XYZ file of C-alpha atoms in Angstrom:
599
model
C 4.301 12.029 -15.207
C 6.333 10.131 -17.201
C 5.791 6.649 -18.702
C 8.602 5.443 -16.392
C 6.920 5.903 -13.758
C 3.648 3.781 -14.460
C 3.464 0.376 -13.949
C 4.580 -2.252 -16.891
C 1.502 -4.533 -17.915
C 2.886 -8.311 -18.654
C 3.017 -10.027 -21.765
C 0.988 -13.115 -21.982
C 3.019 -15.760 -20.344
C 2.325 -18.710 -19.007
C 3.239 -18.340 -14.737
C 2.308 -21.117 -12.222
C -0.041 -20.448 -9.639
C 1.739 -18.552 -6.618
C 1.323 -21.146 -3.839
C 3.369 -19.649 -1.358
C 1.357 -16.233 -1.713
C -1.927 -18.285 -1.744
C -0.686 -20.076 1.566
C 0.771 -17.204 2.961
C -3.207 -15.114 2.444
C -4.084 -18.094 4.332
C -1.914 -17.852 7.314
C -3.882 -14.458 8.240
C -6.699 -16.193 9.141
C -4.619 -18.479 11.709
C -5.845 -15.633 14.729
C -9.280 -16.578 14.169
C -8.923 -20.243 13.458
C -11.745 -21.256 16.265
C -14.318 -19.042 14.314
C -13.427 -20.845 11.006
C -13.556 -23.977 12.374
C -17.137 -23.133 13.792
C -18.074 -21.588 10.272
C -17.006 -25.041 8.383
C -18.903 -27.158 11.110
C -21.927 -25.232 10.226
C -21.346 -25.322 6.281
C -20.516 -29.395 6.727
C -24.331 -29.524 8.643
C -26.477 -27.480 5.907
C -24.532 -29.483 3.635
C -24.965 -32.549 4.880
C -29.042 -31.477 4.841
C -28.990 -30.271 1.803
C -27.433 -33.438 0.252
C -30.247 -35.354 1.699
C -33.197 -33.830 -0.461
C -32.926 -35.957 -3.130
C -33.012 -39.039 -1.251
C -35.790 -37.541 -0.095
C -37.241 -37.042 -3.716
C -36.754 -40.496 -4.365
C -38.491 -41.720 -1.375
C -41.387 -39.399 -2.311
C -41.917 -40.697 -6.224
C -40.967 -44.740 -5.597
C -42.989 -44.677 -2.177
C -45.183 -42.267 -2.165
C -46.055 -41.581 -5.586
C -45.514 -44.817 -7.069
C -46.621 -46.859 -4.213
C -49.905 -44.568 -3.386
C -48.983 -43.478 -0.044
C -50.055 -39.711 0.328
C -48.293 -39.668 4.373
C -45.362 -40.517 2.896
C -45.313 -37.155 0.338
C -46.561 -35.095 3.223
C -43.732 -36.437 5.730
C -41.296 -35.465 2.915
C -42.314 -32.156 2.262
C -42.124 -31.345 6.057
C -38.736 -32.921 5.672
C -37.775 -30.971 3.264
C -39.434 -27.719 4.440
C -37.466 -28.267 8.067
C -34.035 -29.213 6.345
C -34.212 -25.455 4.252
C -35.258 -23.398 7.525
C -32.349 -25.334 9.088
C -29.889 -24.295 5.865
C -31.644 -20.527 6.020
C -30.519 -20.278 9.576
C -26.820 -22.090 8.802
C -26.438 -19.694 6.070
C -27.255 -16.647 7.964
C -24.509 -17.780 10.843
C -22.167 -18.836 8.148
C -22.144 -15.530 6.349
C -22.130 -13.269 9.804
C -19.042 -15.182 10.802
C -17.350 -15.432 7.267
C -17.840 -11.349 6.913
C -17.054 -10.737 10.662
C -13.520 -12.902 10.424
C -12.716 -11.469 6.966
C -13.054 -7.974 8.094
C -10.519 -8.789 10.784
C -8.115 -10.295 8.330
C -8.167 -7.415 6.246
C -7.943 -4.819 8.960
C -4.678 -7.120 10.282
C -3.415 -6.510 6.154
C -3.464 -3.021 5.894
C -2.598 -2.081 9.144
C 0.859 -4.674 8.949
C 1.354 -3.078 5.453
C 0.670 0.609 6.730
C 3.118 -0.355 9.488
C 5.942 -1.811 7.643
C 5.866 0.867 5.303
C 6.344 3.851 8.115
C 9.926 2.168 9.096
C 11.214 1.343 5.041
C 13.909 3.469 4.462
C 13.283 6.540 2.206
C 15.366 4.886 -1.036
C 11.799 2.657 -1.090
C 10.321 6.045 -1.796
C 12.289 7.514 -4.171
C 10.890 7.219 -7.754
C 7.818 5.826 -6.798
C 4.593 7.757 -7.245
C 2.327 8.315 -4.156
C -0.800 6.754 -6.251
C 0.620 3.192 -7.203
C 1.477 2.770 -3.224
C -1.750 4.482 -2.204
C -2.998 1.627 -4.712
C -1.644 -1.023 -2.900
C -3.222 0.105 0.230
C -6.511 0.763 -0.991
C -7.077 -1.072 -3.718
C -5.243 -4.114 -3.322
C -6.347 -4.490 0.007
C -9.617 -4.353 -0.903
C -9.604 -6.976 -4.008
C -8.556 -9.478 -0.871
C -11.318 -8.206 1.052
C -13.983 -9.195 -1.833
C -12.463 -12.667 -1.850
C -12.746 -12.956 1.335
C -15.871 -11.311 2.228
C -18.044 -12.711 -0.843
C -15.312 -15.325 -2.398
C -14.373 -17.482 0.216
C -18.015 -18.006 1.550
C -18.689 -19.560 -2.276
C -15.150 -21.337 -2.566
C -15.320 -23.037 1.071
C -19.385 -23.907 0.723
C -19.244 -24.960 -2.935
C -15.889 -27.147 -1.984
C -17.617 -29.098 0.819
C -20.829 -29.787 -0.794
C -18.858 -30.701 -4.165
C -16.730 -33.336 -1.799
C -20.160 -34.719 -0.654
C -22.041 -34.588 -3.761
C -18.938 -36.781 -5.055
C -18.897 -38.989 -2.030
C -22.450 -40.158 -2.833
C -22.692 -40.301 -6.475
C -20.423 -42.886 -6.414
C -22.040 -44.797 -2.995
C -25.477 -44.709 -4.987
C -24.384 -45.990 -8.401
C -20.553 -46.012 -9.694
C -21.832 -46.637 -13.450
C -23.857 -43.595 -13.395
C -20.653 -41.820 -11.508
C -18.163 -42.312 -13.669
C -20.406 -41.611 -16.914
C -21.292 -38.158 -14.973
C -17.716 -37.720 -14.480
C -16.153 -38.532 -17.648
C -16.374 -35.292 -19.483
C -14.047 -33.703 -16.066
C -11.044 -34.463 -17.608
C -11.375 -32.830 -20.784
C -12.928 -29.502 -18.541
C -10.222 -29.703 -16.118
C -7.443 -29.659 -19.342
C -9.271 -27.164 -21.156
C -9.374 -24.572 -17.973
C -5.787 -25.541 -17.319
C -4.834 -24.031 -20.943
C -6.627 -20.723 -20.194
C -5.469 -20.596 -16.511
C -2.011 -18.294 -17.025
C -3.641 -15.834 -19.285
C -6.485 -15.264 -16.837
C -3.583 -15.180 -14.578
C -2.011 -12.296 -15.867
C -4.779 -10.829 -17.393
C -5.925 -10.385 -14.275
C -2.638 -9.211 -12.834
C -2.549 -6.521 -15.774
C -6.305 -5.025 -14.269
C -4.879 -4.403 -10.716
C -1.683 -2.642 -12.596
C -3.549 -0.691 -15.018
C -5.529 0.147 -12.019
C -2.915 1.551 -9.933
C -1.628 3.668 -13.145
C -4.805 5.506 -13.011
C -4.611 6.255 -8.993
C -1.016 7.317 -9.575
C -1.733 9.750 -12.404
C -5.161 10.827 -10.296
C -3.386 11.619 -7.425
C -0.170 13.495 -9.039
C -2.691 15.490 -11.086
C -4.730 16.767 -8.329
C -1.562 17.750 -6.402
C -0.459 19.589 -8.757
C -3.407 20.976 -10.198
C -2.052 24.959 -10.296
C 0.783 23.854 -12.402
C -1.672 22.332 -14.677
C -3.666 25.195 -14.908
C -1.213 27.950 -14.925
C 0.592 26.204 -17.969
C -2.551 25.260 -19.580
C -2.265 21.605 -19.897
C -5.730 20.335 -18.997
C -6.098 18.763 -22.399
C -3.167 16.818 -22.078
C -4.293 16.042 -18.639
C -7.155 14.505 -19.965
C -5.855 12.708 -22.788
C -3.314 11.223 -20.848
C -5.697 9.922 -18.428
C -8.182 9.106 -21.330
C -4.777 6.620 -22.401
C -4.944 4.842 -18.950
C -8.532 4.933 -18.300
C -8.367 3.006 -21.849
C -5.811 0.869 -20.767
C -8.017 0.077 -17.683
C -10.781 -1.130 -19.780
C -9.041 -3.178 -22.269
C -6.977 -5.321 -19.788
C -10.408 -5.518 -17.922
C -12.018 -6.528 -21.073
C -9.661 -9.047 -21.901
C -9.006 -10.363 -18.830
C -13.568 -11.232 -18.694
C -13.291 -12.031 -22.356
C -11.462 -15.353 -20.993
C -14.196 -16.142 -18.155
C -16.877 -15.463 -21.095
C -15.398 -18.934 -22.293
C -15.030 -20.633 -18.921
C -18.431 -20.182 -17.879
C -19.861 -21.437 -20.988
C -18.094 -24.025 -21.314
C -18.709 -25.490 -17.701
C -22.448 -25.329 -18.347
C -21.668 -27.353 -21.734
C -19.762 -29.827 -19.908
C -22.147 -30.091 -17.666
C -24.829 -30.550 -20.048
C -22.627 -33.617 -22.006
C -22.562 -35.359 -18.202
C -26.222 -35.143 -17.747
C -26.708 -36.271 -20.811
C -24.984 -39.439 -20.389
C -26.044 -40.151 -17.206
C -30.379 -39.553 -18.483
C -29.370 -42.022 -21.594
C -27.177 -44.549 -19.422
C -29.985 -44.617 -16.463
C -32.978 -44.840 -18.487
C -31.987 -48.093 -20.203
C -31.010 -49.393 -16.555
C -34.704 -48.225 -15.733
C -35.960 -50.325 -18.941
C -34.177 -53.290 -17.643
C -35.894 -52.979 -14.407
C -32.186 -52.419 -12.371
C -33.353 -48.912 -11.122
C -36.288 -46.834 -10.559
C -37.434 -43.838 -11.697
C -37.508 -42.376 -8.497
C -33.734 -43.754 -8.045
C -32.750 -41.856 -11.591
C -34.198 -38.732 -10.787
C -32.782 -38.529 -7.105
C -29.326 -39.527 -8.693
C -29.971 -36.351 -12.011
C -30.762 -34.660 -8.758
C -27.095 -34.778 -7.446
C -25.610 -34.291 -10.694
C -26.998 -31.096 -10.948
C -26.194 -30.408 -7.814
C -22.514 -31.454 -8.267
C -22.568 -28.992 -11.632
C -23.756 -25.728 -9.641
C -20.127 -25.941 -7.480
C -18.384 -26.236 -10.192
C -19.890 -22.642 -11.866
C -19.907 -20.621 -9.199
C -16.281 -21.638 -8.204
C -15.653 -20.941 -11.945
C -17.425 -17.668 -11.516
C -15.478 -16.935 -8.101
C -12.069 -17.663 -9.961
C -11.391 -14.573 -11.470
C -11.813 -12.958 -8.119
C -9.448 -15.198 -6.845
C -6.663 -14.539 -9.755
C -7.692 -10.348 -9.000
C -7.020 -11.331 -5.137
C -3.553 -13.381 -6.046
C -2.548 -10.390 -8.232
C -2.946 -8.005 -5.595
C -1.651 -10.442 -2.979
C 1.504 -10.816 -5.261
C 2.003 -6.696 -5.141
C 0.985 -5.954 -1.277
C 3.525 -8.962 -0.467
C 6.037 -7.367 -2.835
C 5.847 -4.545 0.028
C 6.021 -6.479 3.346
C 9.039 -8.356 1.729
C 10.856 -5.681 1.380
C 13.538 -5.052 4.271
C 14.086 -1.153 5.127
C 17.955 -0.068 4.522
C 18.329 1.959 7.643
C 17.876 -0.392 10.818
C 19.282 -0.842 14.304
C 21.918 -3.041 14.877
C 21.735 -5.611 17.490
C 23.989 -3.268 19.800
C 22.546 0.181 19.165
C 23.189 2.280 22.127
C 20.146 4.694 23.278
C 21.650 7.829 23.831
C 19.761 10.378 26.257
C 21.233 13.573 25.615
C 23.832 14.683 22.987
C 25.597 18.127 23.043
C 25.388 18.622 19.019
C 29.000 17.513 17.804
C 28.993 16.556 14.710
C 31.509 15.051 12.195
C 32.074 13.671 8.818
C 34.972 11.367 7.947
C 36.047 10.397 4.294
C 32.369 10.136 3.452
C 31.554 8.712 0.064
C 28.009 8.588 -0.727
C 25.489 7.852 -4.112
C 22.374 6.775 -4.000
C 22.373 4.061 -6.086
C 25.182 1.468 -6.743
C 24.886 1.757 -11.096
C 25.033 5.838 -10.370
C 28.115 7.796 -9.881
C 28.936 9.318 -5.954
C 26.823 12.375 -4.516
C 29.557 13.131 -2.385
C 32.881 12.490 -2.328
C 35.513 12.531 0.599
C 33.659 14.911 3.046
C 35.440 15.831 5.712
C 34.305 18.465 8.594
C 33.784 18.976 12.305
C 31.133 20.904 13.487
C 31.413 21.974 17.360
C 28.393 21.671 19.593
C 26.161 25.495 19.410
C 28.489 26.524 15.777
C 26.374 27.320 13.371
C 27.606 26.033 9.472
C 26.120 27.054 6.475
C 26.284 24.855 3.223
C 26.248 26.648 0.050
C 26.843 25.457 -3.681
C 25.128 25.351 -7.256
C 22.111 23.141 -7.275
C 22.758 19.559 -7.543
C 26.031 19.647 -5.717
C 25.644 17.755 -2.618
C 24.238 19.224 0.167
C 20.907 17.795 0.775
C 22.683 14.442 1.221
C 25.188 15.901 3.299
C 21.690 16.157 5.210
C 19.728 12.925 4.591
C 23.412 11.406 5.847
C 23.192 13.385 9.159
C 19.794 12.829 9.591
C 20.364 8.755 8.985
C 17.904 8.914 6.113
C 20.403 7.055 4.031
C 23.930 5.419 5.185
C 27.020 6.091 3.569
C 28.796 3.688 1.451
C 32.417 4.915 2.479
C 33.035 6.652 5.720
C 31.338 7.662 8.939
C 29.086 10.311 10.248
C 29.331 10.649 13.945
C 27.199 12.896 16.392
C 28.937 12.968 19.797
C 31.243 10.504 18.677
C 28.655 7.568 17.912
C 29.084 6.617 14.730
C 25.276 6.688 13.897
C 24.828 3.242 12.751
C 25.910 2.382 16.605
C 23.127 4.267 17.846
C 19.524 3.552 18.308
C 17.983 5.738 15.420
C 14.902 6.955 17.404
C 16.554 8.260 20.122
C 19.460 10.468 18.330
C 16.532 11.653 15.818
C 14.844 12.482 18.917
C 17.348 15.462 19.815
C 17.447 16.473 15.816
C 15.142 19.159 14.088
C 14.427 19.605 10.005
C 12.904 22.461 8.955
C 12.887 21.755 4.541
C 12.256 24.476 2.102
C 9.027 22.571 0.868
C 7.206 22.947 4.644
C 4.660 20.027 5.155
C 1.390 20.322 7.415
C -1.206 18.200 8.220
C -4.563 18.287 8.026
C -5.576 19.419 11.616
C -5.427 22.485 13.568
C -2.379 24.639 13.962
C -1.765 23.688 17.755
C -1.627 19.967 16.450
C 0.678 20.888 13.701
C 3.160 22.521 16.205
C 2.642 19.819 18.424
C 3.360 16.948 15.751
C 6.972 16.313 16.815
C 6.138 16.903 20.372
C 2.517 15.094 21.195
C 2.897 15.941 25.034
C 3.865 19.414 24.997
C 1.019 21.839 26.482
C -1.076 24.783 24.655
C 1.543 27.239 26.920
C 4.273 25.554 25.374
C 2.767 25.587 21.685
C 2.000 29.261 22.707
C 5.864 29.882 23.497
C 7.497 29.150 21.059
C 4.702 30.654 18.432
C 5.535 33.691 19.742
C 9.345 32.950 19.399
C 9.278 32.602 15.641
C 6.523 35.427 15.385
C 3.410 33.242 14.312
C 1.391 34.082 17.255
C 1.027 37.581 14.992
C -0.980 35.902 12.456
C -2.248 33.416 14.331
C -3.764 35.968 17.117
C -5.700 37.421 13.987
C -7.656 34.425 12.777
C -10.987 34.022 14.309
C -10.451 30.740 15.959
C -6.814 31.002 16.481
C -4.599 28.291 17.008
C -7.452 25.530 16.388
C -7.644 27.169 12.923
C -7.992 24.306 10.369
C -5.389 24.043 8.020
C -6.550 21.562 5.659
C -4.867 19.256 3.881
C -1.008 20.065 3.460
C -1.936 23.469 4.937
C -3.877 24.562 1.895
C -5.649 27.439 4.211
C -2.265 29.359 4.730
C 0.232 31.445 2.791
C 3.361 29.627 2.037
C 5.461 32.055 4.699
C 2.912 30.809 7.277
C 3.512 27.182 6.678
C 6.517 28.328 6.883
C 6.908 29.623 10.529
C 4.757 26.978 11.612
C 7.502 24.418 10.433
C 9.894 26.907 12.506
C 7.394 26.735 15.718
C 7.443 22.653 15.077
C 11.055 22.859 15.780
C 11.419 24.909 17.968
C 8.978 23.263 20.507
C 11.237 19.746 20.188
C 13.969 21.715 21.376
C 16.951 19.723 19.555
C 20.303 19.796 20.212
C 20.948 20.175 16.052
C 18.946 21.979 14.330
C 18.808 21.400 10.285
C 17.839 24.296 7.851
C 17.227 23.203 4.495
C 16.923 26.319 2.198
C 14.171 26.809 5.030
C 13.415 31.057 3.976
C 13.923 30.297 0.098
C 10.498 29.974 -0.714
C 9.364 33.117 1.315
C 8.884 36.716 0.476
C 11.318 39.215 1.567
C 9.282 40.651 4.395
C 8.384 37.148 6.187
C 11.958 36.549 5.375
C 13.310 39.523 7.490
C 10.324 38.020 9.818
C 12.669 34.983 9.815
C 15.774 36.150 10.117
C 14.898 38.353 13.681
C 13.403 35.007 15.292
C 17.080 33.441 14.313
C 18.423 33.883 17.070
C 16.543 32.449 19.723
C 16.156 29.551 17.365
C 19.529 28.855 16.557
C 20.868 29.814 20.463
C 22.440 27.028 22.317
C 22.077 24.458 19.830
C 24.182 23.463 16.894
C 22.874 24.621 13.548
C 23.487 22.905 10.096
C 22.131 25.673 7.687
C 22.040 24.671 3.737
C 21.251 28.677 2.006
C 20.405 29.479 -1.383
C 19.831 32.775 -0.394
C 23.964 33.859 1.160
C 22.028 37.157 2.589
C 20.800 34.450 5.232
C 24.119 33.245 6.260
C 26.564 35.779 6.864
C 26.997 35.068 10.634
C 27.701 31.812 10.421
C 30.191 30.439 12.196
C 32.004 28.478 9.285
C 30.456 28.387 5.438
C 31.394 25.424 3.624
C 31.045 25.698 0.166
C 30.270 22.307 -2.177
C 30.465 21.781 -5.560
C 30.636 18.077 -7.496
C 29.981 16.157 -4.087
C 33.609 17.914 -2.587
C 34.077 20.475 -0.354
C 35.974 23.349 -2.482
C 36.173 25.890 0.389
C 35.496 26.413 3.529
C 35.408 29.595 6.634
C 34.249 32.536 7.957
C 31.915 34.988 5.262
C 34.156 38.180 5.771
C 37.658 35.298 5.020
C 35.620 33.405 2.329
C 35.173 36.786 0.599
C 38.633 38.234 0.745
C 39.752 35.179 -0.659
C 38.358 35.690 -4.295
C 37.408 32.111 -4.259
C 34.462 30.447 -5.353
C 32.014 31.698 -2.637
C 32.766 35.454 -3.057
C 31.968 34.850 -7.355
C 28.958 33.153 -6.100
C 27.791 35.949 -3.646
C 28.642 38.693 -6.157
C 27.015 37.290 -9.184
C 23.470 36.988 -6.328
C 23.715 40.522 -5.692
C 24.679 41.921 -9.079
C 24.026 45.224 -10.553
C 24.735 47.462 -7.238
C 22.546 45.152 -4.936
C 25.010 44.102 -2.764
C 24.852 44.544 0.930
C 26.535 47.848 2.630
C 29.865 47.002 2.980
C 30.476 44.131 0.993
C-alpha cells in the first residue's frame, strides 16, 4: 500500500476549537430532547442534595458538637444518610437514561453516515482504501459513543454541580471565594496554551488509527499475494511502522494530560491553601466558626473534584471532536451523480443506446479518458469493445452505466439523455456482469437474488439452469442454500463467475454490460460460457468489452479503442479484411498457428 494512501498526521499547530462540529454533535440529541431534559432535572436534584452536606457538617460541629447537642448529630447523619440513598437512586436513573439516549444518538450517526455513503458517487471511492472509511464507521463512531456514553454523564454532572458549588461559595463568604478562586486564572491560561496541541495530538491518534485498519484490512484481502510473493516480513514491518506510529501519537498526545492533571490538583492545592490560612485568622478574630470554615473547605473541595474529572474527560472530548471532524468530513460531502429536479422515471426502455461527442477524464488536473466518442447502438445489437489496456473502455462503461457524467457530450438510452432521467429507474433495466465477480456472504439463492429481492426459488432455479450453474450447484450437498462466505471464498473463480451471469440474468435488463466477464475463467467454463450466450444475450442489447476476441466474433459491430478514440469500427469478418488495427491485434492473440479455422 503505498504511503499515499495513508492518512497525513498534522504538524503541531495551533487550531481553534471546532464549534460548529461541537454544536452540530449536539443537534443529534435534539430527537430525544424530553429524556435529556428529564436526565438534567434529576442531576440538578442530587446536586442540589449533595451541595447541602456541608451545611449539614457545619450544623453538626457548631451545634451539635460545639454546643453539646447529641440529637442534633444524629438528625444529621440521617440527613445525610437519606440525601446519598436519594443521589444513589438519581445516579442510577441518570446513567440508564444518559446510556439509553446516547446509544440512540449513535445508532442515528452511523446509520446517516452508512446511508449517505451508499448514494456518493463512485469518484468518492476512488483512491481511498476500504480501512480508513471502514475507520470512520467503526472507529470514529465509536470515540463519540464513549463521550457520550461515559463523557457526557461526567461533563453535564460535574458542570451543574461546579455552577452550584460556585453559586454558594460566594453566598456564604465572598472573601473566602475569591481567595479560592484566584489561582483560576492562571489554570485557565495555562490549559489554554496546551489546548491546540492536545487538539491535534489527539486528532493525529484517530488518524494513525485509521492507517492501521486500512493497512489491516488491505493485507488480509490480499493475503495470497502476500504469501505467494513472500512478503510477510515486509508485511509485518510495515505494520510494525504504523502500529509505532499509533503509539507515539498516543503517547504524546497523554504525555500533555500527564501535565494537565497535575497541575489542576496543584492549583487546587494553592486555593485551599489560601482559603485554610485566610479563614483561620477570621476564626481567631471570632468572625467565623470552625464549623463555618470547615463546611466552606468542604465546598472547595468539592468545587476542585469538577474541575479534574472534566480535565480527565477532556481528552475524550478532543478524541470525540477529532473523529467528529472526519465522520462530518463524510456527510458533507455531496455525491456527483444526482437527480435533477425534473428527472423523468422511465418504465420500460427498448436498449438504444448512443454516444455523442463524449469527452470524459476523471479528474479535472488529468488529461481525457475518452475523447470524441461517437456510436449508436440499436436496441437487441450486440457491440463488442476491444483495445490495449488502458484505452478507454471501462469508462465508455461507468458513462453508460451513470457511474460518472461526462464533461463534454451526452450519453442517451432511448433518447433520454441520462442526466434527464431518474437514475434508479434506467439502472433498473441495466445488467453488469465485471471480470472481478463480487458475492456476498450468504447463500447462493440470495446471491442470485441480490438484484432481484422478489424473484421466487423457480425463478432463481431458471435462470441457474440457463447459464449452466444448476450443474454444480445440483452437486453440493445443500444446494442452492450453500454458503458462500465472504466474497464467495467457498467457490472456484468460474463459479462466481456464472453466478454473476445467473444475477443478471434473473433482472432481465433491457442492456446487458459484459466487462471482460470470461477473462478470468479457464477455457472449459469459458466454452461453459460461451453456449449459455445466447439465451443471455437474446432480445436484449449487449455492450460486450473482450480481452479475449475468441469471445466476440458474432458481434454485431466491434469497435475498436485506443487513446480514448474510436480507431475502427464493424463487423469481425470486415474488421479483419481490412488489415487494420483489430486484425494485428487478433493475429498477434492467436500467434504461432493458434488461430481459429478459417481465419
Amino acid at each position: 500500500m503505498p504511503d499515499a494512501q495513508y492518512e497525513k498526521l498534522d504538524e503541531v499547530e495551533k487550531l481553534p476549537f471546532n464549534y460548529g462540529h461541537f454544536r452540530r454533535l449536539l443537534g443529534y440529541a435534539r430527537p430525544y430532547r424530553r429524556k435529556l431534559l428529564l436526565v438534567t432535572a434529576v442531576i440538578t436534584i442530587s446536586t442540589i442534595l449533595r451541595l447541602t452536606e456541608p451545611y449539614l457538617l457545619r450544623t453538626m460541629v457548631d451545634i451539635g458538637i460545639t454546643g453539646r447537642q447529641p440529637r442534633v448529630i444524629t438528625q444529621m447523619a440521617l440527613l445525610w444518610l437519606l440525601f446519598q440513598a436519594i443521589g444513589g437512586l438519581a445516579g442510577y436513573v441518570r446513567i440508564r437514561i444518559l446510556n439509553d439516549t446516547g446509544t440512540g444518538i449513535i445508532y442515528d450517526l452511523r446509520r446517516e453516515l452508512f446511508d449517505h455513503m451508499q448514494w456518493l458517487s463512485l469518484r468518492f471511492y476512488d483512491g481511498r482504501p476500504v480501512g480508513s472509511m471502514m475507520s470512520r464507521v467503526t472507529n470514529d463512531v465509536e470515540a463519540i459513543n464513549n463521550l457520550i456514553n461515559s463523557g457526557l454523564v461526567t461533563i453535564v454532572s460535574q458542570s451543574v454541580s461546579l455552577i452550584g458549588i460556585v453559586v454558594v461559595m460566594f453566598v456564604l463568604n465572598p472573601r473566602l471565594a475569591f481567595m479560592a478562586f484566584l489561582v483560576v486564572p492562571p489554570m485557565v491560561f495555562a490549559i489554554a496554551r496546551l489546548r491546540p496541541r492536545m487538539e491535534t495530538g489527539w486528532r493525529n491518534v484517530r488518524k494513525a488509527n485509521s492507517n492501521i485498519t486500512a493497512n489491516l484490512n488491505e493485507s488480509i484481502t490480499g493475503i495470497r499475494v502476500s504469501q505467494s510473493f513472500c512478503r510477510e516480513g515486509e508485511n509485518i514491518r510495515r505494520f510494525d511502522e504504523l502500529n509505532d506510529s499509533y503509539y507515539r501519537t498516543f503517547m504524546q498526545a497523554i504525555r500533555i494530560e500527564w501535565l494537565v492533571w497535575p497541575m489542576a490538583d496543584v492549583f487546587g492545592v494553592v486555593g485551599t491553601g489560601l482559603v485554610v490560612m485566610t479563614g483561620a485568622r477570621m476564626v481567631m478574630q471570632d468572625v467565623l466558626t470552625v464549623g463555618y470554615v470547615l463546611a466552606f473547605i468542604d465546598y472547595l473541595w468539592r468545587f476542585w473534584e469538577p474541575i479534574n474529572a472534566i480535565s480527565r474527560v477532556y481528552s475524550r472530548v478532543l478524541s470525540a471532536m477529532a473523529s467528529a471532524e472526519r465522520i462530518f468530513e463524510y456527510l458533507d460531502t455531496k455525491p456527483e451523480v444526482l437527480d435533477s429536479p425534473n428527472a423523468v422515471e422511465v418504465d420500460d426502455i427498448t436498449g438504444g443506446v448512443q454516444f455523442e461527442d463524449v469527452c470524459f477524464r476523471y479528474d479535472e488536473d488529468e488529461p481525457y479518458v475518452l475523447r470524441d466518442i461517437d456510436l449508436t447502438v440499436e436496441p437487441g445489437q450486440t457491440i463488442a469493445i476491444v483495445g490495449p489496456t488502458g484505452a478507454g473502455k471501462t469508462s465508455i462503461i461507468n458513462l453508460l452505466m451513470r457511474f460518472y457524467d461526462p464533461q463534454e457530450g451526452r450519453v442517451l438510452v432511448d433518447g433520454h439523455d441520462l442526466r434527464d432521467v431518474a437514475l434508479a429507474s434506467i439502472r433498473r433495466r441495466m445488467a453488469l456482469v465485471l471480470q472481478e465477480s463480487f458475492l456476498f456472504s450468504g447463500t447462493i439463492a440470495e446471491n442470485i437474488r441480490y438484484g432481484s429481492p422478489d424473484a421466487t426459488m423457480e425463478d432463481v432455479i431458471a435462470v441457474a439452469k440457463a447459464v449452466k450453474v444448476h450443474d454444480f450447484v445440483a452437486k453440493l450437498q445443500d444446494g442452492y442454500e450453500h454458503q458462500v462466505e465472504e466474497r464467495g471464498g467457498r467457490l472456484s473463480v468460474g463459479q462466481r463467475q456464472l453466478i454473476s451471469f445467473a444475477r443478471a440474468l434473473l433482472r432481465d435488463p433491457r442492456i446487458l454490460i459484459l466487462d471482460e466477464a470470461t477473462s478470468s475463467v479457464d477455457t472449459q467454463t469459458e466454452a461453459t460460457i460461451q453456449e449459455a450466450m445466447h439465451t443471455l444475450l437474446r432480445d436484449r442489447t449487449a455492450i460486450i468489452i473482450a480481452h479475449r476476441l475468441s469471445t466476440i466474433r458474432r458481434a454485431d459491430c466491434i469497435l475498436v479503442i485506443e487513446d480514448g478514440r474510436i480507431v475502427e469500427r464493424g463487423a469481425h469478418a470486415e474488421l479483419m479484411a481490412s488489415g487494420g488495427p483489430y486484425s494485428q491485434l487478433y493475429r498477434r492473440q492467436f500467434a504461432a498457428g493458434a488461430l481459429p479455422a478459417g481465419e
